[in-house]
Tab-separated table of C-alpha atoms and ligand atoms in Angstrom:
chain	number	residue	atom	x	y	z
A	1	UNK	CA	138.210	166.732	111.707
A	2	UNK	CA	139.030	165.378	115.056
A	3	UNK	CA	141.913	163.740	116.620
A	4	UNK	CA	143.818	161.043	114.802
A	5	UNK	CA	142.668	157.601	114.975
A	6	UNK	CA	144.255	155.288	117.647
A	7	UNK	CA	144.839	152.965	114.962
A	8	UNK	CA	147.058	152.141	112.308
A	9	UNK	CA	144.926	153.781	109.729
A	10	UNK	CA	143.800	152.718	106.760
A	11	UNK	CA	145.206	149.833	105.135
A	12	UNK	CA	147.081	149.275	108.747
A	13	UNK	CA	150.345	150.380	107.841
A	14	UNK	CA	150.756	146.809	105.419
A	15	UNK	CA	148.834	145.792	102.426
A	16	UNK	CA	150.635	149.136	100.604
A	17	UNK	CA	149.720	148.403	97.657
A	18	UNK	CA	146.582	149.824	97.135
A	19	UNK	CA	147.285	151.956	99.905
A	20	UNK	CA	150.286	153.404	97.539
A	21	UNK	CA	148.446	153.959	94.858
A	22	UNK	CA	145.676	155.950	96.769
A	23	UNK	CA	148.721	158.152	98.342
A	24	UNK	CA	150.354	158.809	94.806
A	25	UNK	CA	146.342	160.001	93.743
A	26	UNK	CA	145.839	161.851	96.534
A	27	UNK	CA	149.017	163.469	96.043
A	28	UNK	CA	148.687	164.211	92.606
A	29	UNK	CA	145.064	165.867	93.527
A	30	UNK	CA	146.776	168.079	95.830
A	31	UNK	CA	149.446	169.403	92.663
A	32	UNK	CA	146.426	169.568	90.658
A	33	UNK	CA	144.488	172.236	93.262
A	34	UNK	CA	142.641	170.161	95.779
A	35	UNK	CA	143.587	170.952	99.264
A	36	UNK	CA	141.358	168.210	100.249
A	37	UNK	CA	143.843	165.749	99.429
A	38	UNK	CA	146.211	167.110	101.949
A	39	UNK	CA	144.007	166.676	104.594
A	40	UNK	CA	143.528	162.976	103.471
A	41	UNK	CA	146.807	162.419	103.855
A	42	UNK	CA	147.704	163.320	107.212
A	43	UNK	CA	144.911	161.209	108.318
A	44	UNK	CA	145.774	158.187	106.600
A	45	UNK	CA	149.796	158.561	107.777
A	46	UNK	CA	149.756	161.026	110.641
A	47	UNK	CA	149.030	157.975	113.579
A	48	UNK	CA	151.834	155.716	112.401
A	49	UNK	CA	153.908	159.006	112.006
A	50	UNK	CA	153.799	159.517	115.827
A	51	UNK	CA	154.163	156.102	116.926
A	52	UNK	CA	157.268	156.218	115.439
A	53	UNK	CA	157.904	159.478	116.828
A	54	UNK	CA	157.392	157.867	120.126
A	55	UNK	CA	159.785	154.170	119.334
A	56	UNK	CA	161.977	157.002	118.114
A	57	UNK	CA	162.445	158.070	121.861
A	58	UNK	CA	160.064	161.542	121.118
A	59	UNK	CA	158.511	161.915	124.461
A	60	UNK	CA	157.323	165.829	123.943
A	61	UNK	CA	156.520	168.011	121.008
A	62	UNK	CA	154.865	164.656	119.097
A	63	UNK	CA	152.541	167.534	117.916
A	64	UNK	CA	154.838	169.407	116.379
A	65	UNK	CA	157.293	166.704	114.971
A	66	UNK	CA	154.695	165.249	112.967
A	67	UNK	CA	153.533	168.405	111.602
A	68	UNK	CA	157.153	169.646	110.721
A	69	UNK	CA	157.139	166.106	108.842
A	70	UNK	CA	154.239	166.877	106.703
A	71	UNK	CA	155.339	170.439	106.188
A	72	UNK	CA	158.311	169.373	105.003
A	73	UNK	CA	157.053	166.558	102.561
A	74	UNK	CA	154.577	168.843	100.887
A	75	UNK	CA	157.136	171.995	100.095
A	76	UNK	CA	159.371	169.129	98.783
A	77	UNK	CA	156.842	166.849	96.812
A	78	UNK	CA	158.788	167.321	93.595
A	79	UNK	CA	161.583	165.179	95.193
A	80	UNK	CA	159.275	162.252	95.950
A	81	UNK	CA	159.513	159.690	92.992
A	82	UNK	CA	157.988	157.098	94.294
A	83	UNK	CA	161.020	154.921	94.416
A	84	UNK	CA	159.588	153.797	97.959
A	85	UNK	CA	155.979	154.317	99.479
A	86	UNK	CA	154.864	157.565	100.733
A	87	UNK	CA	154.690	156.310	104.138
A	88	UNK	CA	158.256	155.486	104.476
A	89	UNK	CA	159.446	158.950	102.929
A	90	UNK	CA	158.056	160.319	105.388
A	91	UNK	CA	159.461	158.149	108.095
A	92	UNK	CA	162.532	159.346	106.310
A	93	UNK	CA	161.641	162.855	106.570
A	94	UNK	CA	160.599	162.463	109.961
A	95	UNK	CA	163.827	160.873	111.447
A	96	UNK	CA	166.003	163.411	110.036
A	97	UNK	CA	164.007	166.234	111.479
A	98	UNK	CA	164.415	164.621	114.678
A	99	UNK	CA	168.197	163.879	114.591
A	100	UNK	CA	168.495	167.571	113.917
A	101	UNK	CA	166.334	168.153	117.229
A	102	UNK	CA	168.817	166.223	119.146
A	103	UNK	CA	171.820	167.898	118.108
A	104	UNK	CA	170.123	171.001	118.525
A	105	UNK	CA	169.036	169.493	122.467
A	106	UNK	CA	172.506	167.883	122.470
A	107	UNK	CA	173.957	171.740	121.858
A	108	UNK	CA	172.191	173.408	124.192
A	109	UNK	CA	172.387	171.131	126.773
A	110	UNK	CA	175.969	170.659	126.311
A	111	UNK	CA	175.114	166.695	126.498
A	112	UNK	CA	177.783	164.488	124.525
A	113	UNK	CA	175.034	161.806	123.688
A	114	UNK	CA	171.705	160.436	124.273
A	115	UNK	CA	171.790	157.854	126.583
A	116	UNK	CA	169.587	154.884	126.025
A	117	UNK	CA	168.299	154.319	129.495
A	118	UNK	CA	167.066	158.293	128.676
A	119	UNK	CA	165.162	156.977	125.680
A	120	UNK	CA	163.735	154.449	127.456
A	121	UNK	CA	162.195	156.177	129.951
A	122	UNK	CA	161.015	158.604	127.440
A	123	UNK	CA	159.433	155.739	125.714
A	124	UNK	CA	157.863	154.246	129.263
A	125	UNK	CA	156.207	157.608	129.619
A	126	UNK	CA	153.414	157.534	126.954
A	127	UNK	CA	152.370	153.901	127.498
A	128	UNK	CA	150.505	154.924	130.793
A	129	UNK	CA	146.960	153.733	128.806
A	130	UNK	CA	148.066	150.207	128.141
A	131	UNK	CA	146.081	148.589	130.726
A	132	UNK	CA	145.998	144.902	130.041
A	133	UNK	CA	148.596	142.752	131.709
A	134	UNK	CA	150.139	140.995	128.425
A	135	UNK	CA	150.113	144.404	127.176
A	136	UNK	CA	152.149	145.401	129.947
A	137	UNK	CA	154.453	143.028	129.606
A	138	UNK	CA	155.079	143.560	125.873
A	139	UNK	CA	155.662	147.470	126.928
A	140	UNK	CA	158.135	146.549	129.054
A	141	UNK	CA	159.747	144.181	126.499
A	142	UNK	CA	160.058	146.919	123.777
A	143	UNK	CA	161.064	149.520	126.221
A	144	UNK	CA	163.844	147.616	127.084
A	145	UNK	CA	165.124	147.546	123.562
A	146	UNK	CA	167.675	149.408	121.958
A	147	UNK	CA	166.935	152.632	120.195
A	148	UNK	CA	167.673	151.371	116.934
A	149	UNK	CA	165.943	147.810	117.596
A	150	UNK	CA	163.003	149.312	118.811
A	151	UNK	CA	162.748	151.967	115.947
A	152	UNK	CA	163.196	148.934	113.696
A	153	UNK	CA	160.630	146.499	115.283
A	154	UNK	CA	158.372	149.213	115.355
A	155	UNK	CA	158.045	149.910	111.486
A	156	UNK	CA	158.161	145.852	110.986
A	157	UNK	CA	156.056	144.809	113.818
A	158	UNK	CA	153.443	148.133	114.313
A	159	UNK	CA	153.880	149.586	110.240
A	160	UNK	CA	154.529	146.403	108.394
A	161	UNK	CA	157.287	147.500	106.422
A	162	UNK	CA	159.752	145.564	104.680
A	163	UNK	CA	163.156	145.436	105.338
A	164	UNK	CA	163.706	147.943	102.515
A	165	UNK	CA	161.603	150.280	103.635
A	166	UNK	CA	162.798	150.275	107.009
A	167	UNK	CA	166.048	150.412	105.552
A	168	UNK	CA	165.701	153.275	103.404
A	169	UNK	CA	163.563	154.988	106.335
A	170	UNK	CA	166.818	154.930	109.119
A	171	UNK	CA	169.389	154.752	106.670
A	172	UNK	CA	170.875	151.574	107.209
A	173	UNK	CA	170.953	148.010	105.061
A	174	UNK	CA	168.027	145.476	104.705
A	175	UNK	CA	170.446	142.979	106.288
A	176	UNK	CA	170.931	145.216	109.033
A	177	UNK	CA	167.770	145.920	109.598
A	178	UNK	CA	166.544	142.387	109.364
A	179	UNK	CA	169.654	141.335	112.242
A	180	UNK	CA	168.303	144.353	114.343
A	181	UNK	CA	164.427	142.810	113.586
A	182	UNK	CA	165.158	139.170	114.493
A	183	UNK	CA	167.598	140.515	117.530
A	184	UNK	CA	164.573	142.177	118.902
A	185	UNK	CA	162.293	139.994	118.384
A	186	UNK	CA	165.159	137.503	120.670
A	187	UNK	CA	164.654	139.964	122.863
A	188	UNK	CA	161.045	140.258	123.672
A	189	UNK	CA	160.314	136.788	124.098
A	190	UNK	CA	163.064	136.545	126.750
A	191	UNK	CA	161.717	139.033	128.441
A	192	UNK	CA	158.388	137.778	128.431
A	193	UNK	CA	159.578	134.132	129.288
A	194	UNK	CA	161.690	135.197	132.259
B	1	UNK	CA	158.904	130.428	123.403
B	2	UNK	CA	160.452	128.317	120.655
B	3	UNK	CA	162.114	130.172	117.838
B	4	UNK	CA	160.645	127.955	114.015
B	5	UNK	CA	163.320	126.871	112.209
B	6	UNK	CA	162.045	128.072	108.781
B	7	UNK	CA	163.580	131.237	108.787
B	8	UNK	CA	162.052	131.827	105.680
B	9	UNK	CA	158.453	131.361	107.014
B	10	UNK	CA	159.474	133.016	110.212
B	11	UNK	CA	160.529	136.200	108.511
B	12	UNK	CA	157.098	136.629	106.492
B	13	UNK	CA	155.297	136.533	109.819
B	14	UNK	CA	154.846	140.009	110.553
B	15	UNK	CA	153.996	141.000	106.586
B	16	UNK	CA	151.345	138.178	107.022
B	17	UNK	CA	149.602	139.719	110.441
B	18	UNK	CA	149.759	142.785	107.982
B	19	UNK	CA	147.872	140.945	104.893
B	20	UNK	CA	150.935	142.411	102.731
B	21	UNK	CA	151.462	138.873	100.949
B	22	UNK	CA	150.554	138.251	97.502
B	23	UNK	CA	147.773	134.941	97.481
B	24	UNK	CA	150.118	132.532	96.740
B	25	UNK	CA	152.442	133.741	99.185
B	26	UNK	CA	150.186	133.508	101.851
B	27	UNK	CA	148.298	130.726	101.331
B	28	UNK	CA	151.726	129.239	101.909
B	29	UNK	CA	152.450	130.763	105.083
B	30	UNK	CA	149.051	129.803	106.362
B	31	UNK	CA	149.789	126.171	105.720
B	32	UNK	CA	152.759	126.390	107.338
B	33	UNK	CA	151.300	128.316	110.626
B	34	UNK	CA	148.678	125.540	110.726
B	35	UNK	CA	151.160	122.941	111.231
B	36	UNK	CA	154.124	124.928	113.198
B	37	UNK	CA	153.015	125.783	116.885
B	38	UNK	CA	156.141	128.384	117.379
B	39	UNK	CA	154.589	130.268	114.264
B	40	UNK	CA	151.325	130.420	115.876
B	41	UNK	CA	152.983	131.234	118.822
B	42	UNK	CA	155.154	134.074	117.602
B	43	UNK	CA	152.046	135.077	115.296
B	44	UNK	CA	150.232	135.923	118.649
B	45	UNK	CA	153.328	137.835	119.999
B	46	UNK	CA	153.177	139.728	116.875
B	47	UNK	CA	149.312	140.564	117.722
B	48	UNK	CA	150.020	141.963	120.862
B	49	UNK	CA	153.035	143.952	120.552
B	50	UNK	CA	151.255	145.788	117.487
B	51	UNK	CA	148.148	146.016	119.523
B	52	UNK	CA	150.229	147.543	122.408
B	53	UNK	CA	152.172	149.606	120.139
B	54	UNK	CA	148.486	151.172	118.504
B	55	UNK	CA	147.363	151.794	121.837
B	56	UNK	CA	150.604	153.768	122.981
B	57	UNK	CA	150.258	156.060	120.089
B	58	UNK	CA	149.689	159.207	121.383
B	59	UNK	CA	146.679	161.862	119.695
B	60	UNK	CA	147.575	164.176	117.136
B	61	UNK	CA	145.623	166.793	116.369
B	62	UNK	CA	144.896	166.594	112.547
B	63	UNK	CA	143.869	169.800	112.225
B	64	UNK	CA	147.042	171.405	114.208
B	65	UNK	CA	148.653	169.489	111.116
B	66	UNK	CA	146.929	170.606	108.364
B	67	UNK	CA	146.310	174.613	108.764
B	68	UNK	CA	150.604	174.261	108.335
B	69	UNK	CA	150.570	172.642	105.120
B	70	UNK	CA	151.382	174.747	102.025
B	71	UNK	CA	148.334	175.610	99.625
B	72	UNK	CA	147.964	173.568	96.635
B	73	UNK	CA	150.413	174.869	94.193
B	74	UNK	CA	147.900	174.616	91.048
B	75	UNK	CA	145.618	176.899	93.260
B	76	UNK	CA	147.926	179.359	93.635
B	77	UNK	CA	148.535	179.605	89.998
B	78	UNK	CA	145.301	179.431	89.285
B	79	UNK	CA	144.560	182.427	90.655
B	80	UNK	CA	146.799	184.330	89.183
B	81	UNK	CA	146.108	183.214	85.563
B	82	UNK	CA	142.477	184.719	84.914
B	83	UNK	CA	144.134	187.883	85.828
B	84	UNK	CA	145.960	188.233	83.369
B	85	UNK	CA	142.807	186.935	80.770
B	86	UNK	CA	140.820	189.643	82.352
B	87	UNK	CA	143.740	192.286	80.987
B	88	UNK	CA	143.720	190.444	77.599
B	89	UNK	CA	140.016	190.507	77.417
B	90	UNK	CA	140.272	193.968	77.852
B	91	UNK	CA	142.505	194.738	75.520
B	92	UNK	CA	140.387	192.847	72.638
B	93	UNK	CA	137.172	194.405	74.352
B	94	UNK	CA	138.755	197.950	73.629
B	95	UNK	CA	140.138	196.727	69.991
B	96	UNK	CA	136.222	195.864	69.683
B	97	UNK	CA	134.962	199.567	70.483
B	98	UNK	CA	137.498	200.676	68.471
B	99	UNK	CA	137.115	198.674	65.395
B	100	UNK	CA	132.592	199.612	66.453
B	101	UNK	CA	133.486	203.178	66.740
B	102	UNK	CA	135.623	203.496	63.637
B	103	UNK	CA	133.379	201.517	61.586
B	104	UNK	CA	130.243	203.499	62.682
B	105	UNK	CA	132.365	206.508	62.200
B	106	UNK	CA	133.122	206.255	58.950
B	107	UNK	CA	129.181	204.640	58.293
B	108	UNK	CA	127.920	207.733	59.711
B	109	UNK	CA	131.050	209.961	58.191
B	110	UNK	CA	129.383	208.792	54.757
B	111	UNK	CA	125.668	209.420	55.497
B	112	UNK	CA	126.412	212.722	57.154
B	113	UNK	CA	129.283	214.381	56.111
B	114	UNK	CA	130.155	215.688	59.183
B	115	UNK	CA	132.537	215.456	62.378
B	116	UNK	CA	129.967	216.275	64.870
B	117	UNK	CA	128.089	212.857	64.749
B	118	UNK	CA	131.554	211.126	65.089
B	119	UNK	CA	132.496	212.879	67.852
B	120	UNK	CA	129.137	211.938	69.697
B	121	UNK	CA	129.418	208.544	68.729
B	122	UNK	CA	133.479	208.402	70.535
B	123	UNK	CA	132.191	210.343	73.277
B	124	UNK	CA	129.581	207.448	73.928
B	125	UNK	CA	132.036	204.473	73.272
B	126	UNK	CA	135.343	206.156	74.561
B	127	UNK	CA	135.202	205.605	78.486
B	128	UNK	CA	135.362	201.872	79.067
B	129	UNK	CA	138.657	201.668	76.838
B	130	UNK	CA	140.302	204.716	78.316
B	131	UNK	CA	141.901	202.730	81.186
B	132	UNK	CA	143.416	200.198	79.161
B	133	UNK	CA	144.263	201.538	76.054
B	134	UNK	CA	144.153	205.563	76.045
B	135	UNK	CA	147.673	206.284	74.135
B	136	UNK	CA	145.976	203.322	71.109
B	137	UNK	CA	143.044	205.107	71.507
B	138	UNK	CA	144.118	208.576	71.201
B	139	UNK	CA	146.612	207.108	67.905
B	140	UNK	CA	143.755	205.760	65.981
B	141	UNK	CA	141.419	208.722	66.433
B	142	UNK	CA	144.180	211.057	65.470
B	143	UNK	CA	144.640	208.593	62.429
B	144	UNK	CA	140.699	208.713	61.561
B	145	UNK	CA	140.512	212.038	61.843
B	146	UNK	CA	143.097	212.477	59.320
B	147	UNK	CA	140.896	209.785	57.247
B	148	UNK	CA	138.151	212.363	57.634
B	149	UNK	CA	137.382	213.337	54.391
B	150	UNK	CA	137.484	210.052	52.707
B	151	UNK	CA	134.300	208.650	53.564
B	152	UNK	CA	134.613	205.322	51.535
B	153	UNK	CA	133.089	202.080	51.881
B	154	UNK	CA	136.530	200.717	51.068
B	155	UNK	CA	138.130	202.379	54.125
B	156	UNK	CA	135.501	201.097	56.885
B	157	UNK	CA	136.355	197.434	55.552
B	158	UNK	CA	140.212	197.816	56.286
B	159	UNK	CA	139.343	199.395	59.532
B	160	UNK	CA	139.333	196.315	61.615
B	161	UNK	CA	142.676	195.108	60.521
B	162	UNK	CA	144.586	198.017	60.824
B	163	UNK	CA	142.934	198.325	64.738
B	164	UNK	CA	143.472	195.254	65.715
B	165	UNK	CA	146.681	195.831	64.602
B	166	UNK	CA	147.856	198.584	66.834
B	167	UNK	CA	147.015	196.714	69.901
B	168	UNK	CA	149.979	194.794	68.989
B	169	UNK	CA	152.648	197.075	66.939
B	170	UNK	CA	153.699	200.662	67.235
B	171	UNK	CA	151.414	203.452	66.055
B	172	UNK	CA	153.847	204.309	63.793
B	173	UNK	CA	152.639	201.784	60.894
B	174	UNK	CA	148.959	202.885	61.348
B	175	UNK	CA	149.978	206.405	60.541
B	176	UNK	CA	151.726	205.333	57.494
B	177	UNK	CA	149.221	203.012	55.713
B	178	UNK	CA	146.855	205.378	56.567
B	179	UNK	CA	148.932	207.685	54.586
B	180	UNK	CA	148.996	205.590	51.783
B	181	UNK	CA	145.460	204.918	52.047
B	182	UNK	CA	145.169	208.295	52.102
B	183	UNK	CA	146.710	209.323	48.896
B	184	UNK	CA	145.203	206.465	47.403
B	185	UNK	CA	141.756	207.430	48.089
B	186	UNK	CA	142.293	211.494	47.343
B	187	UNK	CA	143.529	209.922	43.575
B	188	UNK	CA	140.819	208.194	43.686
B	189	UNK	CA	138.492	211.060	44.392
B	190	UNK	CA	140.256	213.091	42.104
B	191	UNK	CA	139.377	211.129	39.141
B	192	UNK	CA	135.935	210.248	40.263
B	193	UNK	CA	134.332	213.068	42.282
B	194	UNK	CA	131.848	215.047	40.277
B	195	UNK	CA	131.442	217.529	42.796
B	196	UNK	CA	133.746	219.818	44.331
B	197	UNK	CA	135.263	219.804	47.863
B	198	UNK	CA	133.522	222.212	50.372
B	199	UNK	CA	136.344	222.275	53.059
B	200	UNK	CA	140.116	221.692	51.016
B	201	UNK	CA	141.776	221.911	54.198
B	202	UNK	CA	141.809	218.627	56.130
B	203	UNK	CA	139.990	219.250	59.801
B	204	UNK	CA	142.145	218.845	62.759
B	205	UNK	CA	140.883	217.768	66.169
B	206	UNK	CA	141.910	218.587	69.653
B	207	UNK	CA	141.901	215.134	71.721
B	208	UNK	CA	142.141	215.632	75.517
B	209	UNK	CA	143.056	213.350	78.176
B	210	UNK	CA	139.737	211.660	78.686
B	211	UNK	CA	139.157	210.831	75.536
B	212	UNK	CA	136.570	213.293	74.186
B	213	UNK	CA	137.666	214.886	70.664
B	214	UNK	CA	136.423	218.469	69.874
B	215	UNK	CA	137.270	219.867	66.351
B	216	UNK	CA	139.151	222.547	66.114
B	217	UNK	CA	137.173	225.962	65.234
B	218	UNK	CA	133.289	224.386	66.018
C	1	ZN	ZN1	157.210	127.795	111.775
């Protein structure tokens, strides 16, 4: 097994359909013995796991993060109905794990909050391979967004989720998170038009 | 760059680039597209800021990922299950010898009219049961040697059940059905037996701890 794919994986984050029916089979191979079925199932979610780790404002430890995630999904398995797609539980999963590494950063670093302008740079900081000019510029755009509207055009824009599952992954409404979509979207092509 | 002002068609956009659109609902949005330059447009955008956001994805090391995951619970269980067939198995496997030994016992009992050919015969049969099952072991040879001088057909048939019984109940109930076997049998042979009994005193054997019997006085 090497390195995760660049991509989105298979099924590229939309089309879940299929995609979550495979993930509720490979899951149910893994209860019934086959450790195989793990491994299938970090590859097929562990790439979108850390490019949300990175809209999230991650910078370091993407690693680690994403393995806490799956760690924590498969001790907890039982809990997952179904009710939404695999995928987005573990957006779920992963978010909360790393709210609880900002309060624990916030703690120790006796910061009150986490400024935006620090997330943003954080965010600039791993997009050092996108070479192409239009690429550049759409870098810039989402960099420039709002923690929240950048998590959110992330999952629509780079995952393909609905506005339910985004909802359900950052805990807010799907009207909220389809204002905070079409806000960011306003964003980005005034950046790019300036 | 124009925002379209079908919101509706505008907001299926990115599950279109994403081909998460039942037929119908995308050959729709295609036909719109084809006649709405600001879709097209913002259908482009859409390309490249997923493109961009695929190529700022930084590596993860699958492996790193998976030699932290939990084992597969059935596996675990798994493994722990035959384990516990293995100590059944080895409880019927000594039930077996025993039921083997007691029925050859008594076999042999009849043709020879001795204890010595028993004993041989336990001796032979005795050490893969000892483990397991020494106290059941050392209870139903007590209670065959106190079947000793009955050397009827009758009693190797009923041997079986009562064994396999003890594997399961106390010893206690073997000892007393083998009583009342007893009796039976000694009315029995009281009423039948033409010819007189050599030994009247019922032999006793000394059983030690690995599972050789000796009778007492040979
Ligand atoms: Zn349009």
């Amino acid at each position: 097994m090497t390195d995760a794919p660049q991509g989105s994986g298979p099924g590229g984050g939309g089309g879940r359909g299929g995609d979550d029916q495979r993930d509720l089979e490979l899951i149910a191979q893994w209860k019934a013995g086959d450790q195989r079925a793990a491994s299938a199932l970090v590859e097929r979610h562990a790439a979108a796991l850390a490019r949300f780790a990175v809209a999230s404002g991650e910078r370091n430890e993407v690693d680690e993060l994403v393995q806490d995630t799956f760690v924590r999904a498969f001790n907890s398995l039982d809990g997952f109905r179904g009710d939404s797609s695999f995928r987005t539980w573990l957006f779920t999963i992963e978010r909360r794990l790393l709210l609880d590494r900002r309060r624990a950063d916030k703690r120790r670093r006796d910061r009150l909050e986490i400024q935006e302008d620090d997330a943003a740079t954080e965010y600039d900081a791993l997009d050092s391979v996108v070479a192409d000019e239009t690429e550049r510029r759409m870098r810039d755009a989402v960099t420039r967004l709002s923690p929240t509207q950048r998590e959110v055009f992330t999952l629509r824009v780079g995952e393909g989720l609905s506005y339910k599952e985004i909802a359900d992954a950052v805990g807010t409404t799907e009207g909220a998170a389809r204002v905070h979509y079409h806000n960011a979207m306003r964003a980005v092509k005034e950046f790019l038009d300036e | 760059m124009n925002d379209c002002l079908n919101a509706e068609m505008r907001d299926r956009l990115p599950d279109l680039l994403h081909e998460r659109l039942e037929a119908s609902a995308r050959a729709a949005v295609m036909a719109h597209v084809d006649g709405c330059a600001d879709c097209r447009d913002e259908l482009e955008l859409l390309r490249v800021a997923r493109g961009t956001l695929i190529k700022a994805t930084p590596r993860v090391d699958l492996n790193f990922i998976v030699e932290a995951l939990p084992k597969a619970p059935s596996r675990a269980r798994a493994l722990s299950v035959p384990r516990r067939r293995v100590w059944t198995d080895w409880r019927v496997a000594a039930a077996a010898v025993l039921l083997i030994a007691g029925g050859s016992s008594y076999s042999l009992l009849g043709r020879h009219g001795g204890v010595v050919v028993r004993d041989t015969l336990v001796a032979q049969v005795s050490p893969p049961v000892t483990e397991s099952a020494t106290p059941e072991v050392q209870q139903a040879e007590s209670a065959r040697t106190a079947e000793a001088p009955t050397p009827r057909p009758e009693v190797v048939a009923e041997g079986p059940s009562e064994v396999s019984e003890t594997s399961g109940l106390g010893t206690s109930r073997l000892g007393d059905l083998n009583e009342k076997q007893l009796k039976a049998l000694l009315t029995e042979i009281d009423q039948l037996s033409p010819s007189p009994i050599t030994e009247p005193d019922p032999v006793t054997l000394r059983v030690d701890t690995k599972g050789t019997t000796s009778p007492e006085g040979l």
